[in-house]
Amino acid sequence: VAQRHPDPPVPLTGPAPLARTGRDAPDPAAGDSAGAALTAHLAAQATAFLRALRLRSQDERAAAAALCAAARRIEAALQTFEPLVDPVWAGALRTELAWLREVLCREHRHAARLARLTGALHRLTSDRDAAAGTMTVGAARAGALLERQLTLARTRAHSACLQAFGSARCHAIADAVALLTSEIPLTPAARAPAARALPPLARQAYRGLADAAGLLPLPACGHPYNGRALHATLADPADPDAPGDPQDLPWHRVRILARTFRYALEVGDADPASGAPDAARLYDAGRTLERHREAADAATAAATAARTPRITPATAYALGVLHADQRTEVEAARYAFGRLWQPAVPATSS
Amino acid sequence: VAQRHPDPPVPLTGPAPLARTGRDAPDPAAGDSAGAALTAHLAAQATAFLRALRLRSQDERAAAAALCAAARRIEAALQTFEPLVDPVWAGALRTELAWLREVLCREHRHAARLARLTGALHRLTSDRDAAAGTMTVGAARAGALLERQLTLARTRAHSACLQAFGSARCHAIADAVALLTSEIPLTPAARAPAARALPPLARQAYRGLADAAGLLPLPACGHPYNGRALHATLADPADPDAPGDPQDLPWHRVRILARTFRYALEVGDADPASGAPDAARLYDAGRTLERHREAADAATAAATAARTPRITPATAYALGVLHADQRTEVEAARYAFGRLWQPAVPATSS
């Protein structure tokens, strides 16, 4: 990362700053400007990002988590407060950070998927007193098959990750993030006081989140055991190449919007105070939707494993049980999200 | 049924009545005696039983339902109010009626199981807008396999039923029930007024029910998506010949006790007024536990079908999904029962 690549594939450094603001030049009458608040936030995240990048050789896993967290916060700030920054520059940086995160997270996600499915297999093999029973031959074979497939996927993801970190693209990203610690290309709107400029933009992010959540079938999902997440489990997919279940997409969208909004609240005085859930509730809602995503991914992995040629019927049977079990976990996560999102709704009587 | 068999295998007619009571000889100071109330109830049920038996040739299904309903009520009254009747006679009649009911119901239960599994397959093939999708090949084959196996089982049950109705055992039962319309062997305790003798016995039945329900893991099952009913789905059974899942047995027991108690409340003034649920709530609780039994049976049928030799992995996979789906229905029924049984318990926040 230390040496710069001569020809980065994407011009991440972008145009020169449109307006200089910063901690060293506040408007004393109006408190910090919005630009100063945003600059301070991005500088802190960029510092965390670069520190994690340096520490990769020591603790790869912790460094990856820290890198992802900082990248997500930078992306969220650039997205939510886009009117305050050069939009072309911000868009390009967000795209590149998202690519790096995706490469970084993939290995971890394969590992988490295997852990989840192995855990489910053990749960499905335990008796009612939670004592571990003997697995059926099919369940043991299904476990071995999943371990083989997901370990292979994880190894491949690890190689891709190592390759990415040596790439010119990654070096260019590191350079672009390094620039965030000093100055960013602000628009004239960033000169307004933070307390006046930031909340409307956070509110706008919240409206996007609330609108997306409003499209979810929360009333139906508020009935325990509604069975909706299992719909189409045994249907021939309209598009066999589509990853996962199309019914999950609106939930994934809300997960990302909730995370973006939660991070936006960390910038300056961005608290929108408009009936939006607080950071703690947003965090819980986000965790619930991550569980939703993980269970959906695990169900897909079980379904994929069941299409392996020449497996025994007993193996396929266990994978079918596992698939349905994880789709029920998807349903459970939706139910839990509904209760977090609309806590005022009374409990349904069956 | 009209002609009596010379040698019934069980002496159902039993001893002569120990005490004569009846509507024609009430104690005017104390209202109807307990024996009179019980006699009247049993006579009404016996009449219904015999009418259904005569109507079998016209509408077999309706007649079977009416026969079972009357038999269950006779059994419940004889069990709950056993101290009022000759216990040996009552025990023998209950055993025989239970045998006839079992033979009669088996055909209907196979049909209901097939309908439930076919319905589940269609639900699992529908998309989120409940429009029917195209079934996977595996799901279609699983459906065909279940239809074949359960239709065969149903046909066999039908033959067994026809055979039972022509048997000496059935004729003896009809004769014993016919005697219920005139007189029953009462004990001296039956001379007490109904209002004094019946409620304590109904209360005792309720205590048995409440104790059995108290052994159920209702707090755990009150958490939606607790996953307990799926435990051991993929465990090697300790006893491969045991029908169904051992964890279901306490629930089946409560189902029968709840039904018995509800029927006991129909006799005279048997209302125990001791905090017991009323007949409507008992009915709902009982229906919920019937749903529990049906789903458990359907899950077992799917598991059994999956052990058919030479099925394809895709078929086995669909049967695994179906098995887990029905075990989730088992869990849903437990959750619903818990809310009916302990409605005061506040909703759990997952």
XYZ file of N, CA, C and O in Angstrom, chain A residues 76-196:
484
model
N -21.720 5.524 3.957
C -23.006 6.023 4.451
C -23.003 7.543 4.536
O -23.979 8.205 4.151
N -21.887 8.120 5.025
C -21.810 9.575 5.154
C -21.837 10.231 3.776
O -22.524 11.231 3.559
N -21.097 9.650 2.841
C -21.052 10.235 1.491
C -22.412 10.145 0.816
O -22.794 11.016 0.040
N -23.149 9.065 1.110
C -24.468 8.898 0.486
C -25.499 9.837 1.107
O -26.217 10.551 0.407
N -25.547 9.851 2.432
C -26.572 10.636 3.123
C -26.361 12.132 2.917
O -27.315 12.885 2.737
N -25.087 12.551 2.966
C -24.803 13.987 2.896
C -24.234 14.370 1.534
O -23.422 15.292 1.422
N -24.690 13.682 0.510
C -24.168 13.883 -0.834
C -24.280 15.338 -1.314
O -23.364 15.833 -1.977
N -25.391 16.084 -0.987
C -25.468 17.476 -1.455
C -24.343 18.351 -0.913
O -24.134 19.454 -1.424
N -23.638 17.867 0.110
C -22.559 18.679 0.687
C -21.206 18.409 0.023
O -20.239 19.112 0.293
N -21.138 17.346 -0.796
C -19.846 16.980 -1.405
C -19.989 16.845 -2.920
O -21.100 16.731 -3.442
N -18.831 16.820 -3.598
C -18.831 16.601 -5.042
C -19.444 15.235 -5.333
O -18.913 14.207 -4.904
N -20.577 15.195 -6.046
C -21.296 13.926 -6.179
C -20.569 12.892 -7.034
O -20.659 11.695 -6.739
N -19.833 13.346 -8.054
C -19.136 12.386 -8.916
C -18.023 11.703 -8.123
O -17.872 10.484 -8.125
N -17.262 12.539 -7.408
C -16.176 12.017 -6.570
C -16.739 11.060 -5.517
O -16.244 9.937 -5.342
N -17.834 11.467 -4.861
C -18.405 10.652 -3.787
C -18.919 9.328 -4.339
O -18.705 8.258 -3.748
N -19.571 9.413 -5.498
C -20.127 8.192 -6.095
C -19.034 7.194 -6.448
O -19.159 5.995 -6.175
N -17.925 7.721 -7.010
C -16.831 6.831 -7.405
C -16.190 6.189 -6.176
O -15.926 4.981 -6.150
N -15.984 6.983 -5.123
C -15.354 6.445 -3.910
C -16.255 5.388 -3.260
O -15.787 4.329 -2.826
N -17.569 5.659 -3.221
C -18.508 4.692 -2.631
C -18.470 3.373 -3.395
O -18.462 2.291 -2.785
N -18.465 3.452 -4.729
C -18.430 2.234 -5.547
C -17.196 1.404 -5.225
O -17.272 0.181 -5.045
N -16.037 2.093 -5.130
C -14.792 1.366 -4.893
C -14.743 0.761 -3.500
O -14.287 -0.367 -3.315
N -15.239 1.515 -2.511
C -15.246 0.985 -1.141
C -16.177 -0.223 -1.041
O -15.869 -1.208 -0.358
N -17.320 -0.149 -1.746
C -18.276 -1.264 -1.706
C -17.651 -2.515 -2.321
O -17.840 -3.629 -1.822
N -16.893 -2.306 -3.393
C -16.220 -3.453 -4.028
C -15.238 -4.099 -3.047
O -15.231 -5.311 -2.858
N -14.432 -3.260 -2.389
C -13.429 -3.787 -1.460
C -14.106 -4.530 -0.301
O -13.677 -5.617 0.098
N -15.158 -3.959 0.229
C -15.900 -4.588 1.325
C -16.434 -5.949 0.897
O -16.358 -6.925 1.646
N -17.011 -5.984 -0.285
C -17.602 -7.226 -0.774
C -16.539 -8.323 -0.846
O -16.758 -9.446 -0.380
N -15.374 -7.972 -1.402
C -14.274 -8.952 -1.497
C -13.833 -9.401 -0.102
O -13.611 -10.581 0.155
N -13.744 -8.415 0.810
C -13.274 -8.694 2.166
C -14.242 -9.571 2.952
O -13.835 -10.443 3.717
N -15.538 -9.291 2.790
C -16.543 -9.944 3.627
C -16.854 -11.348 3.150
O -17.351 -12.166 3.918
N -16.590 -11.637 1.893
C -17.075 -12.894 1.322
C -16.546 -14.092 2.099
O -17.281 -15.012 2.407
N -15.266 -14.058 2.425
C -14.666 -15.180 3.153
C -15.366 -15.379 4.502
O -15.755 -16.481 4.864
N -15.544 -14.251 5.194
C -16.197 -14.326 6.494
C -17.625 -14.856 6.376
O -18.086 -15.641 7.201
N -18.313 -14.454 5.328
C -19.699 -14.891 5.171
C -19.795 -16.387 4.892
O -20.716 -17.049 5.378
N -18.846 -16.926 4.121
C -18.860 -18.381 3.905
C -18.633 -19.121 5.221
O -19.288 -20.119 5.506
N -17.719 -18.595 6.031
C -17.429 -19.232 7.319
C -18.659 -19.169 8.228
O -19.017 -20.153 8.886
N -19.319 -17.992 8.250
C -20.493 -17.832 9.108
C -21.622 -18.757 8.655
O -22.353 -19.325 9.473
N -21.755 -18.930 7.342
C -22.797 -19.784 6.787
C -22.582 -21.235 7.213
O -23.523 -21.917 7.620
N -21.329 -21.666 7.128
C -21.022 -23.042 7.528
C -21.300 -23.229 9.021
O -21.904 -24.241 9.434
N -20.887 -22.229 9.832
C -21.118 -22.332 11.278
C -22.616 -22.396 11.574
O -23.075 -23.177 12.410
N -23.401 -21.583 10.866
C -24.847 -21.567 11.076
C -25.464 -22.905 10.708
O -26.296 -23.450 11.446
N -25.068 -23.461 9.563
C -25.664 -24.721 9.108
C -25.230 -25.883 9.999
O -26.027 -26.775 10.297
N -23.970 -25.864 10.437
C -23.507 -26.910 11.345
C -24.270 -26.826 12.667
O -24.701 -27.847 13.216
N -24.452 -25.606 13.142
C -25.226 -25.414 14.368
C -26.657 -25.911 14.214
O -27.200 -26.560 15.109
N -27.263 -25.609 13.075
C -28.642 -26.054 12.834
C -28.715 -27.574 12.798
O -29.633 -28.179 13.354
N -27.729 -28.206 12.167
C -27.717 -29.677 12.109
C -27.645 -30.255 13.518
O -28.337 -31.228 13.825
N -26.850 -29.654 14.366
C -26.761 -30.157 15.736
C -28.057 -29.917 16.495
O -28.506 -30.771 17.245
N -28.659 -28.765 16.294
C -29.940 -28.477 16.934
C -30.993 -29.488 16.486
O -31.777 -30.003 17.289
N -30.994 -29.790 15.177
C -31.996 -30.710 14.634
C -31.712 -32.165 15.029
O -32.511 -33.050 14.741
N -30.575 -32.399 15.659
C -30.215 -33.748 16.070
C -30.327 -33.905 17.580
O -30.168 -35.007 18.105
N -30.585 -32.786 18.282
C -30.665 -32.860 19.743
C -32.078 -33.217 20.158
O -33.033 -32.848 19.483
N -32.202 -33.892 21.285
C -33.550 -34.221 21.747
C -34.113 -33.043 22.514
O -33.493 -31.976 22.613
N -35.302 -33.225 23.081
C -35.986 -32.076 23.682
C -35.265 -31.551 24.904
O -35.475 -30.431 25.331
N -34.415 -32.335 25.537
C -33.659 -31.841 26.679
C -32.329 -31.244 26.227
O -31.434 -31.040 27.040
N -32.221 -30.991 24.912
C -31.044 -30.340 24.338
C -29.791 -31.202 24.466
O -28.681 -30.712 24.280
N -29.962 -32.485 24.815
C -28.812 -33.376 24.797
C -28.575 -33.795 23.349
O -29.517 -34.023 22.599
N -27.312 -33.856 22.966
C -27.007 -34.209 21.578
C -27.364 -35.670 21.331
O -26.995 -36.553 22.109
N -28.117 -35.906 20.288
C -28.453 -37.275 19.924
C -27.517 -37.760 18.837
O -26.548 -37.093 18.486
N -27.793 -38.942 18.328
C -26.992 -39.457 17.231
C -27.598 -38.952 15.938
O -28.799 -39.048 15.723
N -26.745 -38.403 15.074
C -27.206 -37.913 13.785
C -27.593 -39.083 12.886
O -26.951 -40.131 12.937
N -28.605 -38.902 12.056
C -28.858 -39.902 11.029
C -27.691 -39.877 10.040
O -26.946 -38.891 9.961
N -27.538 -40.974 9.315
C -26.460 -41.040 8.324
C -26.604 -39.886 7.329
O -25.633 -39.224 6.954
N -27.855 -39.622 6.925
C -28.106 -38.550 5.966
C -27.662 -37.197 6.495
O -27.047 -36.404 5.772
N -27.960 -36.928 7.772
C -27.578 -35.640 8.361
C -26.058 -35.508 8.423
O -25.505 -34.443 8.134
N -25.381 -36.589 8.795
C -23.916 -36.550 8.868
C -23.324 -36.298 7.485
O -22.395 -35.499 7.325
N -23.887 -36.976 6.479
C -23.386 -36.768 5.111
C -23.684 -35.363 4.612
O -22.871 -34.752 3.915
N -24.855 -34.857 4.946
C -25.200 -33.489 4.542
C -24.217 -32.511 5.168
O -23.748 -31.571 4.513
N -23.886 -32.733 6.446
C -22.929 -31.871 7.127
C -21.568 -31.908 6.456
O -20.938 -30.863 6.241
N -21.118 -33.111 6.098
C -19.810 -33.249 5.452
C -19.814 -32.570 4.082
O -18.845 -31.903 3.702
N -20.912 -32.725 3.359
C -21.015 -32.113 2.032
C -20.975 -30.583 2.131
O -20.259 -29.910 1.375
N -21.732 -30.045 3.084
C -21.755 -28.591 3.264
C -20.374 -28.092 3.679
O -19.912 -27.047 3.202
N -19.727 -28.820 4.559
C -18.395 -28.411 5.008
C -17.427 -28.367 3.831
O -16.660 -27.407 3.676
N -17.501 -29.400 2.974
C -16.619 -29.457 1.812
C -16.881 -28.260 0.893
O -15.965 -27.545 0.492
N -18.166 -28.048 0.570
C -18.500 -27.000 -0.397
C -18.206 -25.606 0.142
O -17.675 -24.750 -0.574
N -18.550 -25.364 1.395
C -18.380 -24.008 1.927
C -16.924 -23.722 2.289
O -16.482 -22.573 2.216
N -16.170 -24.761 2.650
C -14.742 -24.547 2.902
C -14.022 -24.217 1.598
O -13.155 -23.335 1.557
N -14.420 -24.896 0.535
C -13.840 -24.603 -0.775
C -14.158 -23.157 -1.178
O -13.277 -22.402 -1.619
N -15.412 -22.764 -1.005
C -15.821 -21.402 -1.351
C -15.044 -20.390 -0.514
O -14.631 -19.335 -1.005
N -14.823 -20.735 0.764
C -14.107 -19.836 1.660
C -12.648 -19.685 1.225
O -12.098 -18.575 1.226
N -12.036 -20.797 0.847
C -10.645 -20.757 0.393
C -10.520 -19.897 -0.854
O -9.598 -19.077 -0.979
N -11.478 -20.067 -1.752
C -11.456 -19.256 -2.977
C -11.623 -17.779 -2.647
O -10.965 -16.919 -3.226
N -12.527 -17.489 -1.710
C -12.756 -16.097 -1.329
C -11.501 -15.514 -0.699
O -11.160 -14.344 -0.907
N -10.772 -16.340 0.058
C -9.541 -15.871 0.692
C -8.499 -15.514 -0.375
O -7.852 -14.464 -0.294
N -8.358 -16.377 -1.374
C -7.416 -16.090 -2.457
C -7.798 -14.801 -3.170
O -6.937 -13.949 -3.459
N -9.083 -14.649 -3.444
C -9.553 -13.443 -4.133
C -9.232 -12.211 -3.302
O -8.871 -11.154 -3.835
N -9.340 -12.363 -2.001
C -9.090 -11.248 -1.092
C -7.611 -10.864 -1.125
O -7.266 -9.679 -1.227
N -6.747 -11.879 -1.043
C -5.303 -11.603 -1.093
C -4.933 -10.917 -2.394
O -4.143 -9.964 -2.424
N -5.538 -11.404 -3.476
C -5.282 -10.835 -4.793
C -5.746 -9.371 -4.838
O -5.058 -8.499 -5.364
N -6.932 -9.130 -4.259
C -7.474 -7.774 -4.269
C -6.554 -6.821 -3.533
O -6.326 -5.687 -3.978
N -5.990 -7.278 -2.411
C -5.159 -6.374 -1.625
C -3.847 -6.035 -2.319
O -3.239 -5.008 -2.025
N -3.425 -6.880 -3.229
C -2.224 -6.562 -3.984
C -2.507 -5.781 -5.245
O -1.585 -5.403 -5.967
N -3.762 -5.488 -5.520
C -4.123 -4.915 -6.820
C -3.958 -3.400 -6.846
O -3.969 -2.733 -5.807
N -3.830 -2.897 -8.051
C -3.762 -1.457 -8.245
C -5.038 -0.787 -7.755
O -5.015 0.313 -7.193
N -6.154 -1.481 -7.932
C -7.443 -0.917 -7.545
C -7.470 -0.642 -6.042
O -7.933 0.414 -5.587
N -6.922 -1.585 -5.289
C -6.909 -1.426 -3.833
C -5.967 -0.295 -3.425
O -6.283 0.505 -2.540
N -4.824 -0.199 -4.082
C -3.885 0.881 -3.769
C -4.512 2.236 -4.040
O -4.352 3.181 -3.267
N -5.263 2.316 -5.135
C -5.926 3.581 -5.469
C -6.953 3.942 -4.400
O -7.106 5.112 -4.031
N -7.652 2.927 -3.895
C -8.641 3.184 -2.844
C -7.937 3.714 -1.597
O -8.382 4.688 -0.975
N -6.834 3.055 -1.228
C -6.097 3.490 -0.042
C -5.655 4.946 -0.197
O -5.753 5.743 0.748
N -5.187 5.314 -1.385
C -4.778 6.701 -1.622
C -5.952 7.657 -1.481
O -5.838 8.731 -0.880
N -7.093 7.251 -2.049
C -8.275 8.114 -1.985
C -8.732 8.292 -0.544
O -9.122 9.392 -0.132
N -8.684 7.218 0.237
C -9.097 7.317 1.639
C -8.101 8.179 2.416
O -8.486 8.965 3.291
N -6.810 8.059 2.055
C -5.795 8.867 2.739
C -6.080 10.352 2.552
O -5.892 11.151 3.474
N -6.586 10.716 1.377
C -6.911 12.128 1.128
C -8.032 12.616 2.039
O -8.107 13.797 2.368
N -8.938 11.675 2.458
C -10.059 12.057 3.323
C -9.575 12.599 4.660
O -10.291 13.346 5.332
N -8.372 12.194 5.089
C -7.886 12.662 6.383
C -7.500 14.133 6.350
O -7.375 14.770 7.385
N -7.282 14.675 5.141
C -6.894 16.089 5.097
C -8.025 16.975 4.577
O -8.478 17.887 5.264
N -8.516 16.682 3.394
C -9.543 17.578 2.864
C -10.467 16.821 1.920
O -10.069 15.816 1.325
N -11.712 17.312 1.793
C -12.661 16.680 0.882
C -13.310 17.752 0.019
O -13.399 18.918 0.427
N -13.725 17.381 -1.190
C -14.327 18.374 -2.105
C -15.754 18.699 -1.701
O -16.678 17.957 -1.985
N -15.924 19.829 -0.995
C -17.249 20.218 -0.501
C -17.960 21.134 -1.486
O -17.323 21.809 -2.303
N -19.267 21.192 -1.394
C -20.061 22.137 -2.189
C -20.339 23.374 -1.336
O -20.142 23.342 -0.111
N -20.828 24.452 -1.946
C -21.141 25.659 -1.148
C -22.155 25.381 -0.049
O -22.131 26.025 1.009
N -23.046 24.407 -0.263
C -24.057 24.103 0.753
C -23.417 23.663 2.058
O -24.028 23.775 3.128
N -22.180 23.186 1.996
C -21.507 22.685 3.189
C -21.095 23.813 4.124
O -20.679 23.566 5.258
N -21.208 25.064 3.654
C -20.825 26.201 4.515
C -21.879 26.488 5.576
O -21.612 27.163 6.556
N -23.108 25.982 5.381
C -24.184 26.205 6.348
C -23.829 25.551 7.677
O -23.045 24.602 7.715
N -24.402 26.066 8.783
C -24.104 25.451 10.084
C -24.553 23.993 10.098
O -25.580 23.644 9.509
N -23.763 23.163 10.791
C -24.075 21.729 10.847
C -25.482 21.497 11.386
O -26.234 20.674 10.858
N -25.845 22.242 12.433
C -27.143 22.013 13.073
C -28.295 22.317 12.122
O -29.420 21.861 12.333
N -28.041 23.117 11.080
C -29.115 23.439 10.143
C -29.053 22.550 8.910
O -30.081 22.170 8.358
